[in-house]
mmCIF file of C-alpha atoms and ligand atoms in Angstrom:
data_model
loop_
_atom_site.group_PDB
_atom_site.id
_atom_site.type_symbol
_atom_site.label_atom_id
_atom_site.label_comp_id
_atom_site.label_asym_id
_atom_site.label_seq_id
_atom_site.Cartn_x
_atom_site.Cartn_y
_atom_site.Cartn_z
ATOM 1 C CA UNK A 8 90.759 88.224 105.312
ATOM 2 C CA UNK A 9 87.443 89.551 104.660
ATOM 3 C CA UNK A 10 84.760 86.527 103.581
ATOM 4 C CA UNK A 11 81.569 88.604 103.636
ATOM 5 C CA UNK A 12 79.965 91.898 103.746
ATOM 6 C CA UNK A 13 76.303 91.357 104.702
ATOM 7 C CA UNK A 14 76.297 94.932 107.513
ATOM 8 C CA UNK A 15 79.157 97.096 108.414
ATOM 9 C CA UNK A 16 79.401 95.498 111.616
ATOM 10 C CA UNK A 17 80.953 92.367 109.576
ATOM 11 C CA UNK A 18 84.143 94.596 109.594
ATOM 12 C CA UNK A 19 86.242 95.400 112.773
ATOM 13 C CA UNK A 20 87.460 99.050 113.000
ATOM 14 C CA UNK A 21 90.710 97.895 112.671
ATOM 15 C CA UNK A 22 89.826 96.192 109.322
ATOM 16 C CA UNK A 23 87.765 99.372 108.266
ATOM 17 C CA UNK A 24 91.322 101.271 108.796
ATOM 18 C CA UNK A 25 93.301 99.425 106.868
ATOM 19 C CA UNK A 26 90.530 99.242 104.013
ATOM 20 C CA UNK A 27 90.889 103.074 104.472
ATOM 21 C CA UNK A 28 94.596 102.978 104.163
ATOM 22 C CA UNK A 29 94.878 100.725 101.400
ATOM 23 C CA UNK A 30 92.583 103.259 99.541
ATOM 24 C CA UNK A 31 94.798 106.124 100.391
ATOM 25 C CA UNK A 32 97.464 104.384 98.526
ATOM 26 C CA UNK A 33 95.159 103.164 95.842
ATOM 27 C CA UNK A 34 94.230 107.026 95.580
ATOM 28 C CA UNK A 35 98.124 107.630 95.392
ATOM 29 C CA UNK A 36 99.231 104.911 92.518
ATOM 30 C CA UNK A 37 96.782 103.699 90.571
ATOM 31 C CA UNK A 38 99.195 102.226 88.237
ATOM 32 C CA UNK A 39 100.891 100.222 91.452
ATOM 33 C CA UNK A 40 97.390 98.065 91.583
ATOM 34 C CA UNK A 41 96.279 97.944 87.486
ATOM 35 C CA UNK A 42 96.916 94.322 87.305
ATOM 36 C CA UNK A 43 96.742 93.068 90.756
ATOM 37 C CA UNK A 44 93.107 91.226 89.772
ATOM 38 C CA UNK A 45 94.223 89.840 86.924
ATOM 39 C CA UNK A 46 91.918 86.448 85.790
ATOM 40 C CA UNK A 47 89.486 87.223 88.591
ATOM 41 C CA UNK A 48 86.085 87.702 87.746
ATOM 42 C CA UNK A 49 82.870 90.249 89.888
ATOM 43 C CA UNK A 50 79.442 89.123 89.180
ATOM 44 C CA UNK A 51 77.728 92.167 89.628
ATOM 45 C CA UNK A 52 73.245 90.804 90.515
ATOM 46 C CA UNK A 53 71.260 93.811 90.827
ATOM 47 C CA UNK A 54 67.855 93.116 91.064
ATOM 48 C CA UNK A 55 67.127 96.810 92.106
ATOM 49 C CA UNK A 56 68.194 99.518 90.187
ATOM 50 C CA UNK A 57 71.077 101.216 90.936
ATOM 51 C CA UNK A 58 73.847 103.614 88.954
ATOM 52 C CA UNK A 59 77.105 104.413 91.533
ATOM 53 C CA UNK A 60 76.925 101.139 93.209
ATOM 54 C CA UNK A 61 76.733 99.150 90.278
ATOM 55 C CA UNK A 62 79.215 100.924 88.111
ATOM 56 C CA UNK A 63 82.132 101.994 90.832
ATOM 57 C CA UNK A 64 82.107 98.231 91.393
ATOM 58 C CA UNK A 65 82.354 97.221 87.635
ATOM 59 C CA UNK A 66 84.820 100.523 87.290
ATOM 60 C CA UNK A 67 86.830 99.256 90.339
ATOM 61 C CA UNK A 68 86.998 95.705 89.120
ATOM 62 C CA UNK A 69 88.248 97.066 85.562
ATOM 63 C CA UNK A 70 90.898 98.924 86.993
ATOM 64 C CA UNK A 71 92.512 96.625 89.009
ATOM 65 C CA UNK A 72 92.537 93.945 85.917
ATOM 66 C CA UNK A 73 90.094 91.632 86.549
ATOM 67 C CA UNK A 74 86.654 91.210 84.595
ATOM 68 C CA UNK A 75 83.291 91.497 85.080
ATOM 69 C CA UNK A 76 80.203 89.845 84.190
ATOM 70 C CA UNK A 77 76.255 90.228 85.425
ATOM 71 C CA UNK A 78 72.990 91.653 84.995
ATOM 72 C CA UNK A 79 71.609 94.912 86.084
ATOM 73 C CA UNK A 80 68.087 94.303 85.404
ATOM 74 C CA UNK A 81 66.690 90.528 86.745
ATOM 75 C CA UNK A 82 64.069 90.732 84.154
ATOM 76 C CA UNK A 83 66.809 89.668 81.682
ATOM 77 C CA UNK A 84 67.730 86.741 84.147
ATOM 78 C CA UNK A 85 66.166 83.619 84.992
ATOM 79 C CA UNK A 86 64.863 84.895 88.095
ATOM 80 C CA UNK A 87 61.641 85.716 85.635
ATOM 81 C CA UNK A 88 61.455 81.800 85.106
ATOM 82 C CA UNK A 89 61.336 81.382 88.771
ATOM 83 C CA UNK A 90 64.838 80.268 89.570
ATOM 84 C CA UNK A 91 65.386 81.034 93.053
ATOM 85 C CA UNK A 92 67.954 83.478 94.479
ATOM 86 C CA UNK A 93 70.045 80.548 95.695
ATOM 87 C CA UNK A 94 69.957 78.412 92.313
ATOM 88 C CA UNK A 95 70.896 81.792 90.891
ATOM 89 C CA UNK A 96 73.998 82.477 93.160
ATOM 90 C CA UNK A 97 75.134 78.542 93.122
ATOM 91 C CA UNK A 98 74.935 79.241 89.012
ATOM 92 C CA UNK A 99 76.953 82.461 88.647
ATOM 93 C CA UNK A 100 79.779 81.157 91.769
ATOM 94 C CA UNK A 101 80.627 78.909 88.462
ATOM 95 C CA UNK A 102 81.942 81.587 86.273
ATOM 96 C CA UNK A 103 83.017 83.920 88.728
ATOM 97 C CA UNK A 104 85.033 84.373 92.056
ATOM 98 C CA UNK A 105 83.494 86.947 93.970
ATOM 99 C CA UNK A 106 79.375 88.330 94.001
ATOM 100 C CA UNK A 107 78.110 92.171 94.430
ATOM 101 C CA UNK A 108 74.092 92.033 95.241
ATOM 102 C CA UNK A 109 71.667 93.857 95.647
ATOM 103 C CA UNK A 110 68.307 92.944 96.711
ATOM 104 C CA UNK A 111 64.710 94.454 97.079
ATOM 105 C CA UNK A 112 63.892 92.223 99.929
ATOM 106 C CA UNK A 113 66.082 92.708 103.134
ATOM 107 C CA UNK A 114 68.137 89.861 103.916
ATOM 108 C CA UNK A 115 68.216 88.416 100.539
ATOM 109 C CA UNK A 116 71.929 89.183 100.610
ATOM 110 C CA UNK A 117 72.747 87.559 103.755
ATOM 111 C CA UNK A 118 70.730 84.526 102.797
ATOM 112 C CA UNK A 119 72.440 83.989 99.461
ATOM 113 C CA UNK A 120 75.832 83.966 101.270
ATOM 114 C CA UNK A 121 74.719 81.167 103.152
ATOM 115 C CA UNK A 122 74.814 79.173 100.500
ATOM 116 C CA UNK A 123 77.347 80.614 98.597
ATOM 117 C CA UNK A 124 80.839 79.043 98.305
ATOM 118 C CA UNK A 125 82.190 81.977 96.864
ATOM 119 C CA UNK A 126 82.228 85.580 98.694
ATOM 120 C CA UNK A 127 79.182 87.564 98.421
ATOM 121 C CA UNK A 128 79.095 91.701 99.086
ATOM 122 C CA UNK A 129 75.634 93.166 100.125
ATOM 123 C CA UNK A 130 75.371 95.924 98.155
ATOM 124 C CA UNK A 131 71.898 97.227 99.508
ATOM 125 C CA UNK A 132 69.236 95.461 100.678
ATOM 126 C CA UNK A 133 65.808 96.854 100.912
ATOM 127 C CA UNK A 134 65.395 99.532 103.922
ATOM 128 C CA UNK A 135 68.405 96.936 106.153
ATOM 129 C CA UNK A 136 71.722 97.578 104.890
ATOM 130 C CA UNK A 137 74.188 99.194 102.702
ATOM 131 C CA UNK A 138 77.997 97.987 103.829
ATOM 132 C CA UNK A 139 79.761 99.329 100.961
ATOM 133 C CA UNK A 140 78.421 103.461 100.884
ATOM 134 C CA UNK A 141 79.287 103.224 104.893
ATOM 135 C CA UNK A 142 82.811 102.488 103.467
ATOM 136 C CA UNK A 143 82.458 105.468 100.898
ATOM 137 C CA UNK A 144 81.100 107.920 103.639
ATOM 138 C CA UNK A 145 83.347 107.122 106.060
ATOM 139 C CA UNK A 146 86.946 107.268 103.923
ATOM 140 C CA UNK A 147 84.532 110.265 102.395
ATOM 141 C CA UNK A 148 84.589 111.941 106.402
ATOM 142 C CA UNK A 149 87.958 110.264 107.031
ATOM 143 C CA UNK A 150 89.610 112.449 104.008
ATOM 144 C CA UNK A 151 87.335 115.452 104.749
ATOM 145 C CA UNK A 152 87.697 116.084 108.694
ATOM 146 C CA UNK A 153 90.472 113.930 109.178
ATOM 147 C CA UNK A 154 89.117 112.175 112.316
ATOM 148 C CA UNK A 155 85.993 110.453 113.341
ATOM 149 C CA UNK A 156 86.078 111.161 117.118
ATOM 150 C CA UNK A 157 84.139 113.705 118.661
ATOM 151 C CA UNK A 158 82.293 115.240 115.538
ATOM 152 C CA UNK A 159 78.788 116.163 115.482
ATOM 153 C CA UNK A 160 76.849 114.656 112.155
ATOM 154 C CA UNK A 161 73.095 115.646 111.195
ATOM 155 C CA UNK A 162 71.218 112.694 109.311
ATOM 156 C CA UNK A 163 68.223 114.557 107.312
ATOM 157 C CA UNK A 164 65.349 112.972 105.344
ATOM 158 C CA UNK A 165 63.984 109.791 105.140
ATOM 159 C CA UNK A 166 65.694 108.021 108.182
ATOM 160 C CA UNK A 167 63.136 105.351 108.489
ATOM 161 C CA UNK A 168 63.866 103.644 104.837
ATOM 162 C CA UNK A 169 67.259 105.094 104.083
ATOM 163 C CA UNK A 170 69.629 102.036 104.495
ATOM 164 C CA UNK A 171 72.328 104.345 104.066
ATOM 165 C CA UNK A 172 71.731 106.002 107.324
ATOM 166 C CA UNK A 173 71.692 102.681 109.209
ATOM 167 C CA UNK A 174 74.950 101.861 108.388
ATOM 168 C CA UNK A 175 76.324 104.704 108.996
ATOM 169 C CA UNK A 176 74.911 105.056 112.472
ATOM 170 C CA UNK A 177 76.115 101.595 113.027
ATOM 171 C CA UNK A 178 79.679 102.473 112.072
ATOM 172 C CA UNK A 179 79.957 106.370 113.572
ATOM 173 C CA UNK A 180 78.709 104.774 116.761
ATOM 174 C CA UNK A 181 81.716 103.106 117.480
ATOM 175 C CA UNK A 182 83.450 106.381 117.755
ATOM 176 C CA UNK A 183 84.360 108.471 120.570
ATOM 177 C CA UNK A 184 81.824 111.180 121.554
ATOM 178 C CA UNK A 185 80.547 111.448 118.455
ATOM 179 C CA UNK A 186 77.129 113.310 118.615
ATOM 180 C CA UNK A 187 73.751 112.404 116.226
ATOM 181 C CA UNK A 188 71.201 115.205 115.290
ATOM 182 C CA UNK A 189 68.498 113.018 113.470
ATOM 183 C CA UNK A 190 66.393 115.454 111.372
ATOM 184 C CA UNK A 191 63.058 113.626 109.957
ATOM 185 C CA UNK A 192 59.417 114.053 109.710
ATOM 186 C CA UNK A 193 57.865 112.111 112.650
ATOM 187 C CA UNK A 194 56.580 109.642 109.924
ATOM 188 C CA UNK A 195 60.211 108.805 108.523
ATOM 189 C CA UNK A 196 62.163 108.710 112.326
ATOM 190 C CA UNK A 197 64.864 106.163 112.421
ATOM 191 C CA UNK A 198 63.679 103.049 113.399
ATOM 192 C CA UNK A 199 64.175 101.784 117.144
ATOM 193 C CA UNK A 200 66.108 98.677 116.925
ATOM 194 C CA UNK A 201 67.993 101.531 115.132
ATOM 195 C CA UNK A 202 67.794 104.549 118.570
ATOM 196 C CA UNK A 203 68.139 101.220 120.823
ATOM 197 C CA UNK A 204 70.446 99.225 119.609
ATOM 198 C CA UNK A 205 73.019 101.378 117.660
ATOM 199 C CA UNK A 206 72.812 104.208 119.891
ATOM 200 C CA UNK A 207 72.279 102.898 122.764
ATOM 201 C CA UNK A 208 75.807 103.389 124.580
ATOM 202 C CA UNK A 209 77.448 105.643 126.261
ATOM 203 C CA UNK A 210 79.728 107.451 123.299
ATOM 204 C CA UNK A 211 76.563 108.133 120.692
ATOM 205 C CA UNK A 212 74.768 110.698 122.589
ATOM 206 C CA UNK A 213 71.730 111.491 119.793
ATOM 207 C CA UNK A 214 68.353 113.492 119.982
ATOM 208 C CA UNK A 215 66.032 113.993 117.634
ATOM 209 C CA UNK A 216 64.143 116.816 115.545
ATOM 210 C CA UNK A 217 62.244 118.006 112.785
ATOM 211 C CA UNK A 218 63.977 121.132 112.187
ATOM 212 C CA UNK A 219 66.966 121.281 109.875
ATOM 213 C CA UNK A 220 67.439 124.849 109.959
ATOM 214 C CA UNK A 221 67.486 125.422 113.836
ATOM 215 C CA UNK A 222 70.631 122.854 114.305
ATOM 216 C CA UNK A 223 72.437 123.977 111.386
ATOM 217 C CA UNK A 224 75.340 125.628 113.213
ATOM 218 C CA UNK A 225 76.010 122.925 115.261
ATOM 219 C CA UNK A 226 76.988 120.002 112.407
ATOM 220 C CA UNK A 227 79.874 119.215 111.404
ATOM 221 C CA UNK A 228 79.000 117.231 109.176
ATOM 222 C CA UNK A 229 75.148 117.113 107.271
ATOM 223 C CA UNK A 230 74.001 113.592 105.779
ATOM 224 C CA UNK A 231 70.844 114.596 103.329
ATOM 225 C CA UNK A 232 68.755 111.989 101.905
ATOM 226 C CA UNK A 233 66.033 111.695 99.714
ATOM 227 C CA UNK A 234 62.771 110.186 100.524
ATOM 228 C CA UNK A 235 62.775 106.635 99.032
ATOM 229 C CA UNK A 236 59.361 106.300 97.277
ATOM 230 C CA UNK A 237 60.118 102.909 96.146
ATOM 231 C CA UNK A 238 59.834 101.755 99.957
ATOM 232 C CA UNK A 239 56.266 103.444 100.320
ATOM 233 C CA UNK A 240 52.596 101.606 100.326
ATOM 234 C CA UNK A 241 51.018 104.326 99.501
ATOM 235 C CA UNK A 242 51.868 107.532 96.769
ATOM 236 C CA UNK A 243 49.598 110.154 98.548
ATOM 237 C CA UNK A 244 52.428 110.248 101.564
ATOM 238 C CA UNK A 245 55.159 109.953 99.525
ATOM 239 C CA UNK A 246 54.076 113.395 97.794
ATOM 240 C CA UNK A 247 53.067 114.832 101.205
ATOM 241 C CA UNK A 248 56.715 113.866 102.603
ATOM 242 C CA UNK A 249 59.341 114.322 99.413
ATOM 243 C CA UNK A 250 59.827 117.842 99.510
ATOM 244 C CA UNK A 251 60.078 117.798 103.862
ATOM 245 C CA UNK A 252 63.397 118.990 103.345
ATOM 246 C CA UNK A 253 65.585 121.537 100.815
ATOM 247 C CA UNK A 254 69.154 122.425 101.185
ATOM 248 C CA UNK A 255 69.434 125.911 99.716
ATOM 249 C CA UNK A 256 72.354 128.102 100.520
ATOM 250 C CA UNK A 257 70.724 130.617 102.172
ATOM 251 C CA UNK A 258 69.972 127.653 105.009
ATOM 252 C CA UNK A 259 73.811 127.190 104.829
ATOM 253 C CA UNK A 260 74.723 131.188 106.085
ATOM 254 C CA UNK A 261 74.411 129.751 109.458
ATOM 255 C CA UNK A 262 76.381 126.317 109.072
ATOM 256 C CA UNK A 263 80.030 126.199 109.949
ATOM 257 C CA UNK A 264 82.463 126.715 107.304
ATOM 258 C CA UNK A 265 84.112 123.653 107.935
ATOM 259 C CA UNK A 266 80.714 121.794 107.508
ATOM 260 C CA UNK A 267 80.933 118.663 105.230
ATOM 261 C CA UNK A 268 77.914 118.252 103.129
ATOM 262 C CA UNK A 269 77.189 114.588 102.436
ATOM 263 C CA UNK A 270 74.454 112.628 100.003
ATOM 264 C CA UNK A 271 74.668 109.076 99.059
ATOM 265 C CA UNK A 272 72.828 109.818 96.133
ATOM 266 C CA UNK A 273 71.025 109.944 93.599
ATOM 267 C CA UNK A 274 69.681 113.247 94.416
ATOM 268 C CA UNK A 275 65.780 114.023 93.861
ATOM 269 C CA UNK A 276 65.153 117.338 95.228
ATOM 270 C CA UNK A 277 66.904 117.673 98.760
ATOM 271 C CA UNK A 278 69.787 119.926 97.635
ATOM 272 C CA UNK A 279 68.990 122.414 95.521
ATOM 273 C CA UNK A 280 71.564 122.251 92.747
ATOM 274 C CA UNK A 281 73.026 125.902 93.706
ATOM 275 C CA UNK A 282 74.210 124.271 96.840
ATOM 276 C CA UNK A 283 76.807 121.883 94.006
ATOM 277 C CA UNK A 284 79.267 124.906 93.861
ATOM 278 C CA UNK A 285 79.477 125.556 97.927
ATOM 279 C CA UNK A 286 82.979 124.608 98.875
ATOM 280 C CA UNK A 287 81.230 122.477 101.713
ATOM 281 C CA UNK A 288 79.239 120.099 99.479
ATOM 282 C CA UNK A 289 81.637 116.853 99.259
ATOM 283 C CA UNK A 290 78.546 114.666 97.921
ATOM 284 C CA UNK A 291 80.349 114.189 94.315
ATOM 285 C CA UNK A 292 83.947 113.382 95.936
ATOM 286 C CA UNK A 293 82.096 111.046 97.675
ATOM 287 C CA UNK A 294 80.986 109.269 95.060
ATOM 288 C CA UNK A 295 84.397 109.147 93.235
ATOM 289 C CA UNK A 296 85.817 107.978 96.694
ATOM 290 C CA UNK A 297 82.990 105.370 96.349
ATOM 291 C CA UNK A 298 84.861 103.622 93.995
ATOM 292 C CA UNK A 299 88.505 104.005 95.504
ATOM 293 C CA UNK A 300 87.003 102.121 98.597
ATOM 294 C CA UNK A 301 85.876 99.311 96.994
ATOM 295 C CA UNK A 302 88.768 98.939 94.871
ATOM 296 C CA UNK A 303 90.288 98.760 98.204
ATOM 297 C CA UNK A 304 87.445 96.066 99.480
ATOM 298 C CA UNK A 305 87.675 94.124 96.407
ATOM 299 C CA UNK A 306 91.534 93.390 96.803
ATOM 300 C CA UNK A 307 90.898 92.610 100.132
ATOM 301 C CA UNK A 308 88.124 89.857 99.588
ATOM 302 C CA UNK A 309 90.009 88.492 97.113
ATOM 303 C CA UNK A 310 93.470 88.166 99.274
ATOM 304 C CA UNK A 311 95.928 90.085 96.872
ATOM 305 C CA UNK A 312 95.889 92.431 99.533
ATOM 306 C CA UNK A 313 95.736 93.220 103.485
HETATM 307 N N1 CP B 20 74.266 105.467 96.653
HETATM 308 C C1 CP B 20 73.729 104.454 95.921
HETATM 309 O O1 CP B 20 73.542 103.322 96.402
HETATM 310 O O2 CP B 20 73.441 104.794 94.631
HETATM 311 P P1 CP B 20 72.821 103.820 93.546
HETATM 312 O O3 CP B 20 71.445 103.436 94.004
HETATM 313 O O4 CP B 20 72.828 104.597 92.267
HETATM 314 O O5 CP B 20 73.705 102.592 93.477
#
């Protein structure tokens, strides 16, 4: 049983693979698992914005039967009366039996699940983590290449503030030979504890570079990300590093075709939208498989299912 879902390392590969199984089957029969949450209530706390999170986990709660209740902007809670983030949590664990959160300030997640009797899903805190797209990109790869062992993925953008990437490095990491091309602007490099710690060992060989274009043929599969100006002190290098990199398909005559072309979204300018109708871009699949996934998660948390 799953109790929390602060990082992706809170999951064991062999409990990512059966997540990933149970969402093949969820993909299979969705009318096998309509009612399986009946009575069972998601809180959904975003006190950041967000569209896909938010609504694949209200979607996903729907269509397995169970309701949903929560607030997607804190300014209609009573956070603006000064209620803490605890208070908050103890509050809503009344009316409901599991928590989606997301959080501006890193760790907020993993703080409110200290005190929460109820389980509590991080879904994205500040530049840390972001458990629950890992799952969507890697049943996203999993569907797509049909293995994670020995491919080669390019991360491109903002790797410094993209919490997206750090979960995925975490969780690719644990795979044989797979090999990291991290594309960035010196200013937005992954950070160390990310280089040192993640990929560190022996089976994530990694090196780094500014130039998408030069390593294209090599990736198997392309993470692109945008440049997240929220996380920036200061506008004038936000402008000078949003447009750093654009996807175009003439940059793609020289990629594999077998590439997999992946974006957490939302998109601001990092794939031009020509690239939508290449047969390589999976970034809309992987949104829809966003959902399937934590359908999968939520059944699991709750203990109706394996
Ligand atoms: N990928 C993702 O987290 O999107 P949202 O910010 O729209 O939830």
């Amino acid at each position: 049983m799953i109790n929390r879902l602060n990082d992706i390392n809170d999951l064991t590969s062999a409990q990512i693979e059966r997540l990933i199984a149970l969402a093949e089957d969820i993909l299979a029969d969705r009318a096998k698992y309509q009612d399986i949450l009946n009575h069972r209530t998601l809180a959904t706390l975003f006190f950041e914005p967000s569209t896909r999170t938010r609504l694949s986990f209200e979607a996903a709660m729907l269509e397995l039967g169970g309701n949903v209740i929560g607030f997607a902007d804190p300014n209609s809670s009573s956070a603006t009366k000064g209620e803490s983030v605890a208070d908050t949590i103890r509050t809503v664990a009344c009316y409901s039996d599991i928590i989606v959160m997301r959080h501006p300030k890193e760790g907020a997640p993993l703080a409110a699940a200290l005190r929460s009797p109820i389980p509590i899903i991080n879904a994205g805190d500040g530049g840390h983590h972001h458990p629950t797209q890992t799952l969507a990109d890697l049943f996203t790869i999993r569907r797509e290449k049909g293995r994670f062992d020995g491919l080669c993925i390019g991360l491109c953008g903002d790797l410094k503030f993209g919490r997206t990437v750090h979960s995925l490095i975490h969780a690719m990491s644990r795979y044989d030979n797979v090999r990291f091309i991290l594309i960035s602007p010196e200013e937005l490099r992954a950070p160390d504890y990310i280089l040192e710690g993640a990929l560190g060992g022996p089976n994530a060989a990694y090196r780094e570079t500014d130039s998408l274009e030069s390593v294209m043929p090599e990736l198997d599969v392309l993470y692109m990300t945008r440049v997240q100006r929220e996380r920036f002190f200061n506008e004038a290098d936000y402008v000078r590093l949003k447009d750093s990199y654009i996807l175009t398909r003439r940059m793609l005559e020289r990629a594999k075709d077998s590439l997999s072309i992946l974006h957490p979204l939302p998109r601001v300018n990092e794939i031009a939208v020509e690239v939508d109708d290449d047969p390589r871009a999976c970034y809309f699949k992987q949104t829809y498989y966003g959902k399937i996934i934590r359908k999968a998660l939520l059944a699991a948390m709750l203990g109706v299912c394996e």
